[in-house]
PDB file of C-alpha atoms in Angstrom:
ATOM      1  CA  MET A 246       1.852  -4.507  63.491  1.00 55.00           C
ATOM      2  CA  SER A 247       3.235  -1.136  62.736  1.00 64.00           C
ATOM      3  CA  VAL A 248       1.680   1.034  59.845  1.00 60.00           C
ATOM      4  CA  LEU A 249       4.926   0.606  57.749  1.00 59.00           C
ATOM      5  CA  ALA A 250       4.779  -3.206  58.251  1.00 59.00           C
ATOM      6  CA  ARG A 251       0.988  -3.368  57.271  1.00 62.00           C
ATOM      7  CA  LEU A 252       1.764  -1.172  54.240  1.00 54.00           C
ATOM      8  CA  ALA A 253       4.661  -3.457  53.245  1.00 55.00           C
ATOM      9  CA  THR A 254       2.291  -6.402  53.523  1.00 59.00           C
ATOM     10  CA  VAL A 255      -0.068  -4.701  51.006  1.00 55.00           C
ATOM     11  CA  VAL A 256       2.471  -3.369  48.597  1.00 57.00           C
ATOM     12  CA  ARG A 257       4.714  -6.495  48.346  1.00 59.00           C
ATOM     13  CA  PRO A 258       2.311  -8.555  46.093  1.00 57.00           C
ATOM     14  CA  VAL A 259       1.845  -5.513  43.942  1.00 57.00           C
ATOM     15  CA  LEU A 260       5.543  -4.954  43.289  1.00 58.00           C
ATOM     16  CA  GLY A 261       5.660  -7.775  40.717  1.00 57.00           C
ATOM     17  CA  GLY A 262       2.831  -6.172  38.726  1.00 58.00           C
ATOM     18  CA  VAL A 263       4.703  -2.778  38.932  1.00 58.00           C
ATOM     19  CA  ALA A 264       7.779  -4.352  37.682  1.00 61.00           C
ATOM     20  CA  ALA A 265       5.878  -6.192  34.928  1.00 59.00           C
ATOM     21  CA  ALA A 266       4.236  -2.771  33.990  1.00 58.00           C
ATOM     22  CA  PHE A 267       7.666  -1.236  33.573  1.00 61.00           C
ATOM     23  CA  VAL A 268       8.897  -4.112  31.503  1.00 60.00           C
ATOM     24  CA  ILE A 269       5.841  -4.035  29.165  1.00 60.00           C
ATOM     25  CA  VAL A 270       5.972  -0.272  28.725  1.00 58.00           C
ATOM     26  CA  GLY A 271       9.694  -0.630  27.836  1.00 60.00           C
ATOM     27  CA  LEU A 272       9.015  -3.415  25.263  1.00 54.00           C
ATOM     28  CA  LEU A 273       6.337  -1.161  23.740  1.00 54.00           C
ATOM     29  CA  VAL A 274       8.613   1.875  23.524  1.00 55.00           C
ATOM     30  CA  LEU A 275      11.375  -0.299  21.922  1.00 54.00           C
ATOM     31  CA  GLY A 276       8.945  -1.918  19.474  1.00 54.00           C
ATOM     32  CA  GLN A 277       9.519  -5.293  20.769  1.00 51.00           C
ATOM     33  CA  LEU A 278       5.751  -6.040  20.697  1.00 56.00           C
ATOM     34  CA  ASP A 279       5.336  -5.174  17.044  1.00 64.00           C
ATOM     35  CA  ALA A 280       5.204  -8.864  15.908  1.00 67.00           C
ATOM     36  CA  LEU A 281       2.463  -9.558  18.274  1.00 68.00           C
ATOM     37  CA  ASP A 282       0.655  -6.443  17.308  1.00 73.00           C
ATOM     38  CA  HIS A 283       0.962  -7.427  13.505  1.00 70.00           C
ATOM     39  CA  TRP A 284      -0.269 -10.982  14.228  1.00 75.00           C
ATOM     40  CA  LEU A 285      -3.438  -9.783  16.155  1.00 78.00           C
ATOM     41  CA  LEU A 286      -4.204  -7.258  13.333  1.00 78.00           C
ATOM     42  CA  SER A 287      -4.111 -10.228  10.910  1.00 78.00           C
ATOM     43  CA  ARG A 288      -6.466 -12.214  13.008  1.00 82.00           C
ATOM     44  CA  PHE A 289      -8.881  -9.088  13.225  1.00 85.00           C
ATOM     45  CA  TYR A 290      -8.852  -8.963   9.475  1.00 86.00           C
ATOM     46  CA  GLU A 291      -9.679 -12.636   9.183  1.00 85.00           C
ATOM     47  CA  LEU A 292     -12.550 -12.227  11.773  1.00 87.00           C
ATOM     48  CA  ARG A 293     -13.949  -9.252   9.819  1.00 90.00           C
ATOM     49  CA  GLY A 294     -13.598 -10.961   6.338  1.00 92.00           C
ATOM     50  CA  PRO A 295     -13.265  -9.304   2.914  1.00 94.00           C
ATOM     51  CA  ARG A 296     -15.268  -6.264   2.099  1.00 95.00           C
ATOM     52  CA  SER A 297     -16.409  -4.780  -1.242  1.00 96.00           C
ATOM     53  CA  PRO A 298     -14.329  -2.069  -2.564  1.00 97.00           C
ATOM     54  CA  THR A 299     -15.751   1.658  -2.294  1.00 95.00           C
ATOM     55  CA  ALA A 300     -14.142   3.232  -5.281  1.00 98.00           C
ATOM     56  CA  PRO A 301     -14.587   2.162  -8.886  1.00 98.00           C
ATOM     57  CA  ILE A 302     -11.188   0.857  -9.550  1.00 98.00           C
ATOM     58  CA  VAL A 303     -10.115  -1.644 -12.144  1.00 98.00           C
ATOM     59  CA  ILE A 304      -6.670  -3.356 -12.798  1.00 98.00           C
ATOM     60  CA  VAL A 305      -5.227  -3.948 -16.295  1.00 98.00           C
ATOM     61  CA  ALA A 306      -3.349  -6.912 -15.332  1.00 98.00           C
ATOM     62  CA  ILE A 307      -0.058  -7.922 -16.912  1.00 97.00           C
ATOM     63  CA  ASP A 308      -0.626 -11.700 -15.898  1.00 96.00           C
ATOM     64  CA  GLU A 309       0.814 -15.016 -17.156  1.00 94.00           C
ATOM     65  CA  PRO A 310      -1.778 -15.258 -20.113  1.00 95.00           C
ATOM     66  CA  THR A 311      -0.677 -11.717 -21.295  1.00 96.00           C
ATOM     67  CA  ILE A 312       3.040 -12.734 -21.211  1.00 94.00           C
ATOM     68  CA  ALA A 313       2.183 -15.958 -22.974  1.00 94.00           C
ATOM     69  CA  GLU A 314       0.005 -14.273 -25.654  1.00 95.00           C
ATOM     70  CA  LEU A 315       2.418 -11.498 -26.457  1.00 94.00           C
ATOM     71  CA  ASN A 316       5.470 -13.637 -25.892  1.00 92.00           C
ATOM     72  CA  GLU A 317       7.901 -11.067 -24.774  1.00 89.00           C
ATOM     73  CA  TRP A 318       8.790  -8.989 -21.685  1.00 89.00           C
ATOM     74  CA  PRO A 319       9.496  -6.052 -21.468  1.00 91.00           C
ATOM     75  CA  PHE A 320       6.877  -5.073 -23.971  1.00 96.00           C
ATOM     76  CA  ALA A 321       7.411  -2.477 -26.556  1.00 97.00           C
ATOM     77  CA  ARG A 322       6.417   0.948 -25.437  1.00 97.00           C
ATOM     78  CA  ALA A 323       4.094   1.174 -28.474  1.00 97.00           C
ATOM     79  CA  THR A 324       2.188  -1.823 -26.901  1.00 98.00           C
ATOM     80  CA  HIS A 325       1.780   0.081 -23.702  1.00 98.00           C
ATOM     81  CA  ALA A 326       0.695   3.118 -25.898  1.00 98.00           C
ATOM     82  CA  GLU A 327      -2.029   1.101 -27.618  1.00 98.00           C
ATOM     83  CA  VAL A 328      -3.441  -0.035 -24.202  1.00 98.00           C
ATOM     84  CA  ILE A 329      -3.406   3.549 -22.885  1.00 98.00           C
ATOM     85  CA  HIS A 330      -5.280   4.669 -25.932  1.00 98.00           C
ATOM     86  CA  GLN A 331      -7.879   1.822 -25.635  1.00 98.00           C
ATOM     87  CA  ILE A 332      -8.391   2.839 -21.881  1.00 98.00           C
ATOM     88  CA  SER A 333      -8.605   6.564 -22.494  1.00 98.00           C
ATOM     89  CA  ALA A 334     -11.056   6.191 -25.326  1.00 98.00           C
ATOM     90  CA  ALA A 335     -13.593   4.805 -22.564  1.00 98.00           C
ATOM     91  CA  ARG A 336     -13.278   8.067 -20.676  1.00 98.00           C
ATOM     92  CA  PRO A 337     -11.866   6.836 -17.304  1.00 98.00           C
ATOM     93  CA  LEU A 338     -11.447   9.144 -14.342  1.00 98.00           C
ATOM     94  CA  ALA A 339      -7.821   8.517 -14.142  1.00 98.00           C
ATOM     95  CA  ILE A 340      -5.008   6.084 -15.337  1.00 98.00           C
ATOM     96  CA  GLY A 341      -2.235   4.975 -13.173  1.00 98.00           C
ATOM     97  CA  VAL A 342       0.813   3.215 -14.722  1.00 98.00           C
ATOM     98  CA  ASP A 343       2.700   0.981 -12.254  1.00 97.00           C
ATOM     99  CA  ILE A 344       5.576   0.644 -14.674  1.00 96.00           C
ATOM    100  CA  ILE A 345       8.733   2.772 -14.785  1.00 94.00           C
ATOM    101  CA  PHE A 346       9.922   3.999 -18.145  1.00 96.00           C
ATOM    102  CA  ASP A 347      13.103   5.587 -16.789  1.00 94.00           C
ATOM    103  CA  THR A 348      15.486   4.823 -19.713  1.00 95.00           C
ATOM    104  CA  PRO A 349      15.033   5.346 -23.492  1.00 95.00           C
ATOM    105  CA  SER A 350      13.417   2.474 -25.164  1.00 96.00           C
ATOM    106  CA  SER A 351      15.741  -0.200 -26.705  1.00 94.00           C
ATOM    107  CA  ARG A 352      13.567  -0.275 -29.734  1.00 95.00           C
ATOM    108  CA  GLY A 353      14.267   3.308 -30.718  1.00 96.00           C
ATOM    109  CA  ALA A 354      12.979   6.816 -30.415  1.00 96.00           C
ATOM    110  CA  ASP A 355       9.701   5.963 -32.294  1.00 97.00           C
ATOM    111  CA  ASP A 356       8.821   3.517 -29.577  1.00 97.00           C
ATOM    112  CA  ASP A 357       9.238   6.401 -26.906  1.00 97.00           C
ATOM    113  CA  ARG A 358       7.307   8.792 -29.046  1.00 97.00           C
ATOM    114  CA  ALA A 359       4.395   6.402 -29.227  1.00 98.00           C
ATOM    115  CA  VAL A 360       3.946   6.089 -25.508  1.00 98.00           C
ATOM    116  CA  THR A 361       4.637   9.879 -25.098  1.00 98.00           C
ATOM    117  CA  ALA A 362       1.792  10.600 -27.435  1.00 98.00           C
ATOM    118  CA  ALA A 363      -0.622   8.263 -25.680  1.00 98.00           C
ATOM    119  CA  VAL A 364       0.039   9.749 -22.342  1.00 98.00           C
ATOM    120  CA  ALA A 365      -0.340  13.309 -23.554  1.00 98.00           C
ATOM    121  CA  SER A 366      -3.524  12.440 -25.534  1.00 98.00           C
ATOM    122  CA  ALA A 367      -5.164  10.805 -22.397  1.00 98.00           C
ATOM    123  CA  GLY A 368      -4.377  13.803 -20.222  1.00 97.00           C
ATOM    124  CA  ASN A 369      -5.037  12.010 -16.971  1.00 98.00           C
ATOM    125  CA  VAL A 370      -2.247   9.599 -16.549  1.00 98.00           C
ATOM    126  CA  VAL A 371      -0.051   9.189 -13.475  1.00 98.00           C
ATOM    127  CA  LEU A 372       3.316   7.462 -14.341  1.00 98.00           C
ATOM    128  CA  GLY A 373       5.181   5.492 -11.763  1.00 97.00           C
ATOM    129  CA  CYS A 374       8.666   6.410 -10.309  1.00 97.00           C
ATOM    130  CA  ALA A 375      11.109   4.268  -8.142  1.00 96.00           C
ATOM    131  CA  TYR A 376      12.273   5.932  -4.886  1.00 95.00           C
ATOM    132  CA  SER A 377      15.551   4.822  -3.301  1.00 92.00           C
ATOM    133  CA  VAL A 378      17.932   5.836  -0.658  1.00 87.00           C
ATOM    134  CA  ASP A 379      21.637   5.498  -1.033  1.00 80.00           C
ATOM    135  CA  THR A 380      23.453   5.119   2.290  1.00 74.00           C
ATOM    136  CA  THR A 381      26.920   4.357   1.082  1.00 73.00           C
ATOM    137  CA  PHE A 382      28.398   7.656   2.485  1.00 68.00           C
ATOM    138  CA  GLN A 383      25.468   9.530   3.626  1.00 72.00           C
ATOM    139  CA  GLN A 384      21.713   9.217   3.323  1.00 78.00           C
ATOM    140  CA  ARG A 385      20.749  10.492  -0.059  1.00 85.00           C
ATOM    141  CA  ALA A 386      17.377   9.979  -1.597  1.00 90.00           C
ATOM    142  CA  THR A 387      16.843   9.547  -5.339  1.00 91.00           C
ATOM    143  CA  LEU A 388      13.838   9.299  -7.665  1.00 93.00           C
ATOM    144  CA  ALA A 389      13.958   7.235 -11.008  1.00 95.00           C
ATOM    145  CA  CYS A 390      11.180   8.532 -13.078  1.00 96.00           C
ATOM    146  CA  PRO A 391      10.070   8.276 -16.720  1.00 96.00           C
ATOM    147  CA  THR A 392      12.212  10.207 -19.237  1.00 95.00           C
ATOM    148  CA  ALA A 393      11.404  13.802 -19.604  1.00 95.00           C
ATOM    149  CA  GLU A 394       9.888  13.270 -22.968  1.00 95.00           C
ATOM    150  CA  ILE A 395       7.439  10.624 -21.668  1.00 96.00           C
ATOM    151  CA  ARG A 396       6.302  12.545 -18.656  1.00 95.00           C
ATOM    152  CA  ARG A 397       6.047  15.796 -20.364  1.00 93.00           C
ATOM    153  CA  GLY A 398       2.204  15.206 -21.156  1.00 94.00           C
ATOM    154  CA  ALA A 399       1.444  13.239 -18.112  1.00 98.00           C
ATOM    155  CA  ALA A 400      -1.000  14.548 -15.315  1.00 98.00           C
ATOM    156  CA  GLY A 401       1.737  13.632 -12.809  1.00 97.00           C
ATOM    157  CA  HIS A 402       4.513  11.144 -11.889  1.00 97.00           C
ATOM    158  CA  ALA A 403       4.887   9.701  -8.432  1.00 97.00           C
ATOM    159  CA  PRO A 404       6.884   7.060  -6.387  1.00 97.00           C
ATOM    160  CA  VAL A 405       5.330   3.609  -6.436  1.00 97.00           C
ATOM    161  CA  ASN A 406       7.320   2.243  -3.517  1.00 95.00           C
ATOM    162  CA  LEU A 407       5.659   0.237  -0.894  1.00 94.00           C
ATOM    163  CA  HIS A 408       6.192   0.384   2.903  1.00 90.00           C
ATOM    164  CA  PHE A 409       7.369  -2.914   4.593  1.00 91.00           C
ATOM    165  CA  ASP A 410       6.870  -3.653   8.388  1.00 88.00           C
ATOM    166  CA  VAL A 411       9.566  -5.598  10.158  1.00 82.00           C
ATOM    167  CA  ASP A 412       8.028  -8.884   9.185  1.00 85.00           C
ATOM    168  CA  GLY A 413       8.246  -7.993   5.499  1.00 88.00           C
ATOM    169  CA  ALA A 414       4.516  -7.455   4.991  1.00 91.00           C
ATOM    170  CA  VAL A 415       2.772  -4.418   3.597  1.00 95.00           C
ATOM    171  CA  ARG A 416       0.140  -2.750   5.883  1.00 94.00           C
ATOM    172  CA  ARG A 417       0.859   0.938   5.381  1.00 94.00           C
ATOM    173  CA  ALA A 418       1.386   3.255   2.549  1.00 96.00           C
ATOM    174  CA  SER A 419       3.610   6.557   2.499  1.00 96.00           C
ATOM    175  CA  LEU A 420       1.518   9.460   1.289  1.00 97.00           C
ATOM    176  CA  ALA A 421       4.560  11.581   0.354  1.00 96.00           C
ATOM    177  CA  PHE A 422       8.250  11.257  -0.276  1.00 95.00           C
ATOM    178  CA  GLU A 423      11.005  13.880   0.042  1.00 92.00           C
ATOM    179  CA  VAL A 424      13.914  14.059  -2.533  1.00 91.00           C
ATOM    180  CA  GLY A 425      16.427  16.732  -2.456  1.00 86.00           C
ATOM    181  CA  GLY A 426      14.230  18.940  -0.469  1.00 87.00           C
ATOM    182  CA  GLU A 427      11.235  18.598  -2.973  1.00 90.00           C
ATOM    183  CA  ARG A 428       8.041  16.840  -1.780  1.00 93.00           C
ATOM    184  CA  PHE A 429       6.382  14.249  -4.128  1.00 94.00           C
ATOM    185  CA  ASP A 430       2.929  12.957  -3.373  1.00 97.00           C
ATOM    186  CA  SER A 431       2.577   9.235  -3.624  1.00 97.00           C
ATOM    187  CA  PHE A 432       0.993   7.288  -6.560  1.00 98.00           C
ATOM    188  CA  ALA A 433      -2.203   6.657  -4.628  1.00 98.00           C
ATOM    189  CA  VAL A 434      -2.525  10.334  -3.579  1.00 98.00           C
ATOM    190  CA  GLN A 435      -2.180  11.727  -7.016  1.00 98.00           C
ATOM    191  CA  LEU A 436      -4.709   9.274  -8.389  1.00 98.00           C
ATOM    192  CA  HIS A 437      -7.083  10.033  -5.654  1.00 98.00           C
ATOM    193  CA  ARG A 438      -6.702  13.768  -6.469  1.00 97.00           C
ATOM    194  CA  LEU A 439      -7.217  13.310 -10.229  1.00 98.00           C
ATOM    195  CA  ALA A 440     -10.386  11.103  -9.580  1.00 98.00           C
ATOM    196  CA  ALA A 441     -11.753  13.595  -7.102  1.00 98.00           C
ATOM    197  CA  LYS A 442     -11.151  16.386  -9.526  1.00 97.00           C
ATOM    198  CA  ALA A 443     -12.972  14.408 -12.153  1.00 97.00           C
ATOM    199  CA  GLY A 444     -16.125  14.119 -10.020  1.00 97.00           C
ATOM    200  CA  LEU A 445     -15.593  11.097  -7.842  1.00 98.00           C
ATOM    201  CA  PRO A 446     -16.908  11.757  -4.285  1.00 97.00           C
ATOM    202  CA  ALA A 447     -13.841  11.268  -2.073  1.00 97.00           C
ATOM    203  CA  GLN A 448     -12.774  12.151   1.515  1.00 97.00           C
ATOM    204  CA  PRO A 449      -9.755  14.575   1.794  1.00 97.00           C
ATOM    205  CA  VAL A 450      -6.255  13.008   1.999  1.00 97.00           C
ATOM    206  CA  PRO A 451      -5.079  12.770   5.714  1.00 94.00           C
ATOM    207  CA  ALA A 452      -2.271  15.154   6.943  1.00 91.00           C
ATOM    208  CA  ALA A 453      -0.413  12.167   8.375  1.00 91.00           C
ATOM    209  CA  PRO A 454       2.937  11.137   6.588  1.00 92.00           C
ATOM    210  CA  GLU A 455       1.535   7.515   6.012  1.00 94.00           C
ATOM    211  CA  LEU A 456      -1.827   5.650   5.672  1.00 94.00           C
ATOM    212  CA  HIS A 457      -2.750   2.441   7.624  1.00 95.00           C
ATOM    213  CA  ILE A 458      -4.375   0.615   4.598  1.00 96.00           C
ATOM    214  CA  ASN A 459      -7.854  -0.855   5.222  1.00 96.00           C
ATOM    215  CA  PHE A 460      -7.429  -3.823   2.977  1.00 97.00           C
ATOM    216  CA  ARG A 461     -10.571  -4.988   1.298  1.00 97.00           C
ATOM    217  CA  GLY A 462      -9.501  -8.593   0.608  1.00 96.00           C
ATOM    218  CA  GLY A 463      -6.917 -10.820  -1.074  1.00 94.00           C
ATOM    219  CA  PRO A 464      -5.805 -10.778  -4.679  1.00 96.00           C
ATOM    220  CA  ALA A 465      -8.410 -10.108  -7.360  1.00 96.00           C
ATOM    221  CA  THR A 466     -10.739  -8.233  -4.879  1.00 97.00           C
ATOM    222  CA  PHE A 467     -10.578  -5.533  -7.540  1.00 98.00           C
ATOM    223  CA  PRO A 468     -11.596  -6.568 -11.046  1.00 98.00           C
ATOM    224  CA  TRP A 469      -8.685  -7.661 -13.270  1.00 98.00           C
ATOM    225  CA  VAL A 470      -8.709  -7.267 -17.070  1.00 98.00           C
ATOM    226  CA  PRO A 471      -5.940  -9.026 -18.974  1.00 98.00           C
ATOM    227  CA  PHE A 472      -3.476  -6.628 -20.543  1.00 98.00           C
ATOM    228  CA  TYR A 473      -3.446  -8.427 -23.940  1.00 98.00           C
ATOM    229  CA  ARG A 474      -7.232  -8.186 -24.159  1.00 98.00           C
ATOM    230  CA  VAL A 475      -7.130  -4.547 -23.803  1.00 98.00           C
ATOM    231  CA  MET A 476      -4.453  -4.152 -26.337  1.00 97.00           C
ATOM    232  CA  ARG A 477      -6.390  -6.046 -28.895  1.00 96.00           C
ATOM    233  CA  GLY A 478      -9.504  -4.054 -28.272  1.00 96.00           C
ATOM    234  CA  GLU A 479     -11.519  -6.939 -26.813  1.00 97.00           C
ATOM    235  CA  ALA A 480     -12.391  -5.307 -23.489  1.00 97.00           C
ATOM    236  CA  PRO A 481     -15.708  -3.451 -23.379  1.00 96.00           C
ATOM    237  CA  ALA A 482     -15.483   0.324 -22.806  1.00 96.00           C
ATOM    238  CA  GLU A 483     -17.807  -0.130 -19.813  1.00 97.00           C
ATOM    239  CA  ALA A 484     -14.999  -1.872 -18.032  1.00 97.00           C
ATOM    240  CA  PHE A 485     -13.091   1.462 -17.871  1.00 98.00           C
ATOM    241  CA  ARG A 486     -15.755   4.337 -18.069  1.00 98.00           C
ATOM    242  CA  GLY A 487     -15.866   6.459 -15.081  1.00 98.00           C
ATOM    243  CA  LYS A 488     -13.249   4.339 -13.277  1.00 98.00           C
ATOM    244  CA  ILE A 489      -9.783   4.532 -11.808  1.00 98.00           C
ATOM    245  CA  VAL A 490      -7.655   2.278 -14.044  1.00 98.00           C
ATOM    246  CA  LEU A 491      -4.400   0.842 -12.810  1.00 98.00           C
ATOM    247  CA  ILE A 492      -1.956  -0.888 -15.260  1.00 98.00           C
ATOM    248  CA  GLY A 493       0.499  -3.156 -13.521  1.00 97.00           C
ATOM    249  CA  MET A 494       2.117  -6.490 -13.157  1.00 96.00           C
ATOM    250  CA  THR A 495       0.174  -9.274 -11.534  1.00 96.00           C
ATOM    251  CA  SER A 496       2.129 -12.294 -12.768  1.00 91.00           C
ATOM    252  CA  GLN A 497       3.755 -14.268  -9.968  1.00 83.00           C
ATOM    253  CA  LEU A 498       6.686 -14.954 -12.178  1.00 78.00           C
ATOM    254  CA  GLN A 499       7.757 -11.382 -12.131  1.00 77.00           C
ATOM    255  CA  GLN A 500       8.059 -11.384  -8.372  1.00 78.00           C
ATOM    256  CA  ASP A 501       6.119  -8.079  -7.997  1.00 86.00           C
ATOM    257  CA  VAL A 502       4.114  -9.744  -5.118  1.00 94.00           C
ATOM    258  CA  PHE A 503       3.992  -9.172  -1.464  1.00 95.00           C
ATOM    259  CA  SER A 504       2.438 -10.334   1.785  1.00 94.00           C
ATOM    260  CA  THR A 505      -0.534  -8.315   3.238  1.00 94.00           C
ATOM    261  CA  PRO A 506      -3.216  -9.239   6.018  1.00 92.00           C
ATOM    262  CA  PHE A 507      -5.235 -11.262   3.393  1.00 92.00           C
ATOM    263  CA  ALA A 508      -2.233 -12.663   1.509  1.00 91.00           C
ATOM    264  CA  HIS A 509       0.466 -14.031   3.912  1.00 84.00           C
ATOM    265  CA  ALA A 510       2.568 -15.929   1.389  1.00 84.00           C
ATOM    266  CA  ARG A 511       3.540 -13.161  -0.944  1.00 89.00           C
ATOM    267  CA  THR A 512       0.622 -13.432  -3.338  1.00 93.00           C
ATOM    268  CA  MET A 513      -0.601  -9.899  -3.575  1.00 96.00           C
ATOM    269  CA  PRO A 514       0.465  -7.850  -6.567  1.00 96.00           C
ATOM    270  CA  GLY A 515       1.951  -4.485  -5.836  1.00 97.00           C
ATOM    271  CA  VAL A 516      -0.670  -2.915  -8.137  1.00 98.00           C
ATOM    272  CA  GLU A 517      -3.545  -4.181  -6.127  1.00 98.00           C
ATOM    273  CA  ILE A 518      -1.894  -2.897  -2.900  1.00 98.00           C
ATOM    274  CA  HIS A 519      -2.053   0.544  -4.646  1.00 98.00           C
ATOM    275  CA  ALA A 520      -5.740  -0.126  -5.346  1.00 98.00           C
ATOM    276  CA  ASN A 521      -6.485  -0.894  -1.734  1.00 98.00           C
ATOM    277  CA  ALA A 522      -4.586   2.303  -0.679  1.00 98.00           C
ATOM    278  CA  ILE A 523      -6.568   4.479  -3.202  1.00 98.00           C
ATOM    279  CA  ASP A 524      -9.851   2.940  -2.082  1.00 98.00           C
ATOM    280  CA  THR A 525      -8.915   3.568   1.574  1.00 98.00           C
ATOM    281  CA  LEU A 526      -8.277   7.281   0.773  1.00 98.00           C
ATOM    282  CA  VAL A 527     -11.475   7.615  -1.246  1.00 98.00           C
ATOM    283  CA  ALA A 528     -13.625   6.062   1.564  1.00 97.00           C
ATOM    284  CA  GLY A 529     -11.470   7.786   4.415  1.00 96.00           C
ATOM    285  CA  ASP A 530     -11.665   4.707   6.452  1.00 95.00           C
ATOM    286  CA  ALA A 531      -7.977   4.087   7.168  1.00 94.00           C
ATOM    287  CA  ILE A 532      -7.101   1.768  10.207  1.00 87.00           C
ATOM    288  CA  ARG A 533      -6.469   4.224  13.026  1.00 77.00           C
ATOM    289  CA  GLU A 534      -3.730   3.313  15.599  1.00 71.00           C
ATOM    290  CA  ALA A 535      -4.151   4.113  19.151  1.00 60.00           C
ATOM    291  CA  PRO A 536      -1.506   6.667  20.525  1.00 56.00           C
ATOM    292  CA  GLY A 537       1.647   5.144  21.987  1.00 61.00           C
ATOM    293  CA  TRP A 538       0.793   6.810  25.334  1.00 58.00           C
ATOM    294  CA  LEU A 539      -2.569   5.079  25.379  1.00 63.00           C
ATOM    295  CA  ASN A 540      -0.986   1.641  24.501  1.00 59.00           C
ATOM    296  CA  ALA A 541       1.545   2.133  27.338  1.00 60.00           C
ATOM    297  CA  GLY A 542      -0.924   3.404  29.758  1.00 68.00           C
ATOM    298  CA  LEU A 543      -3.416   0.492  29.243  1.00 68.00           C
ATOM    299  CA  ALA A 544      -0.609  -2.108  29.403  1.00 65.00           C
ATOM    300  CA  ALA A 545       0.773  -0.708  32.717  1.00 65.00           C
ATOM    301  CA  ALA A 546      -2.734  -0.487  34.171  1.00 70.00           C
ATOM    302  CA  ALA A 547      -3.418  -4.184  33.163  1.00 68.00           C
ATOM    303  CA  ALA A 548      -0.215  -5.209  34.870  1.00 64.00           C
ATOM    304  CA  ILE A 549      -0.887  -3.414  38.158  1.00 67.00           C
ATOM    305  CA  LEU A 550      -4.574  -4.521  38.138  1.00 71.00           C
ATOM    306  CA  GLY A 551      -3.365  -8.205  37.748  1.00 67.00           C
ATOM    307  CA  ALA A 552      -0.993  -7.801  40.764  1.00 64.00           C
ATOM    308  CA  ALA A 553      -3.982  -6.099  42.745  1.00 66.00           C
ATOM    309  CA  LEU A 554      -6.238  -9.046  41.958  1.00 67.00           C
ATOM    310  CA  VAL A 555      -3.657 -11.357  43.535  1.00 62.00           C
ATOM    311  CA  VAL A 556      -3.979  -9.356  46.732  1.00 59.00           C
ATOM    312  CA  ARG A 557      -7.772  -9.702  46.708  1.00 63.00           C
ATOM    313  CA  LEU A 558      -8.004 -13.228  45.504  1.00 61.00           C
ATOM    314  CA  ARG A 559      -6.069 -16.531  45.833  1.00 56.00           C
ATOM    315  CA  ALA A 560      -3.081 -16.341  43.460  1.00 53.00           C
ATOM    316  CA  LEU A 561      -4.249 -19.308  41.342  1.00 52.00           C
ATOM    317  CA  ARG A 562      -7.719 -17.610  40.819  1.00 50.00           C
TER     318      ARG A 562
END
């Protein structure tokens, strides 16, 4: 048998593996294996199980009991002002408001003045904004923020938008948004910065454009205090002292709920996703993705190795 014939005999069984390697690498590059990757990541979370939060974060929850007790929505801005006053009196590290006051109050100027005064008096409030991209004619980003009056005394205002993967679940958080050439750090980043400035030991914010959130668990992994109890002065000061306090919607009725690795059926409130992102930033333990070239190289090597084993062993084995 000639050398070429012998070489062909050896190489022929491996050709299938080489072809498979090219196919797999192509699928990786085109993102066609993302669904499998997301499924596996969820399984890894389930195997690991929930973990206790690192940062002292508490959520003032606008939940079903709150809406039933106050019997209105949206609430008067004076109601939000009273909640901010109650929280601020307990000396928290920072207060994040995951509610967007982007238009004047329908209840009049006094209502706006009440929340403006509360935000300015606290001095450590980050207000939420809504980021959107208009693609009607050309891609144009806009930011809907609280009125100039309300945000005048705030420590910051930031986009609260969440990052959705192709399956509709939230696993990552954008760390910055660009609007009209201006950069806006995200809600989580600004609260991380305020808390660190107030003395909370925290890791630096990564230079990457987004964060792969290391979720601690499902809904209510972080403590919730009902909004109405805070408004009525029924919540103890210790619940907020020295903590990052987030105010936001947790009611399932308001549809501000999403799927995450620990909440597959859209049960995780957006405000608690922000809590997980802040906790990940503080601890510096974001989920790290392997580089694309490494994923592709390992997949190709596995395919070729499989073909080589067919040469060495019986095909069935």
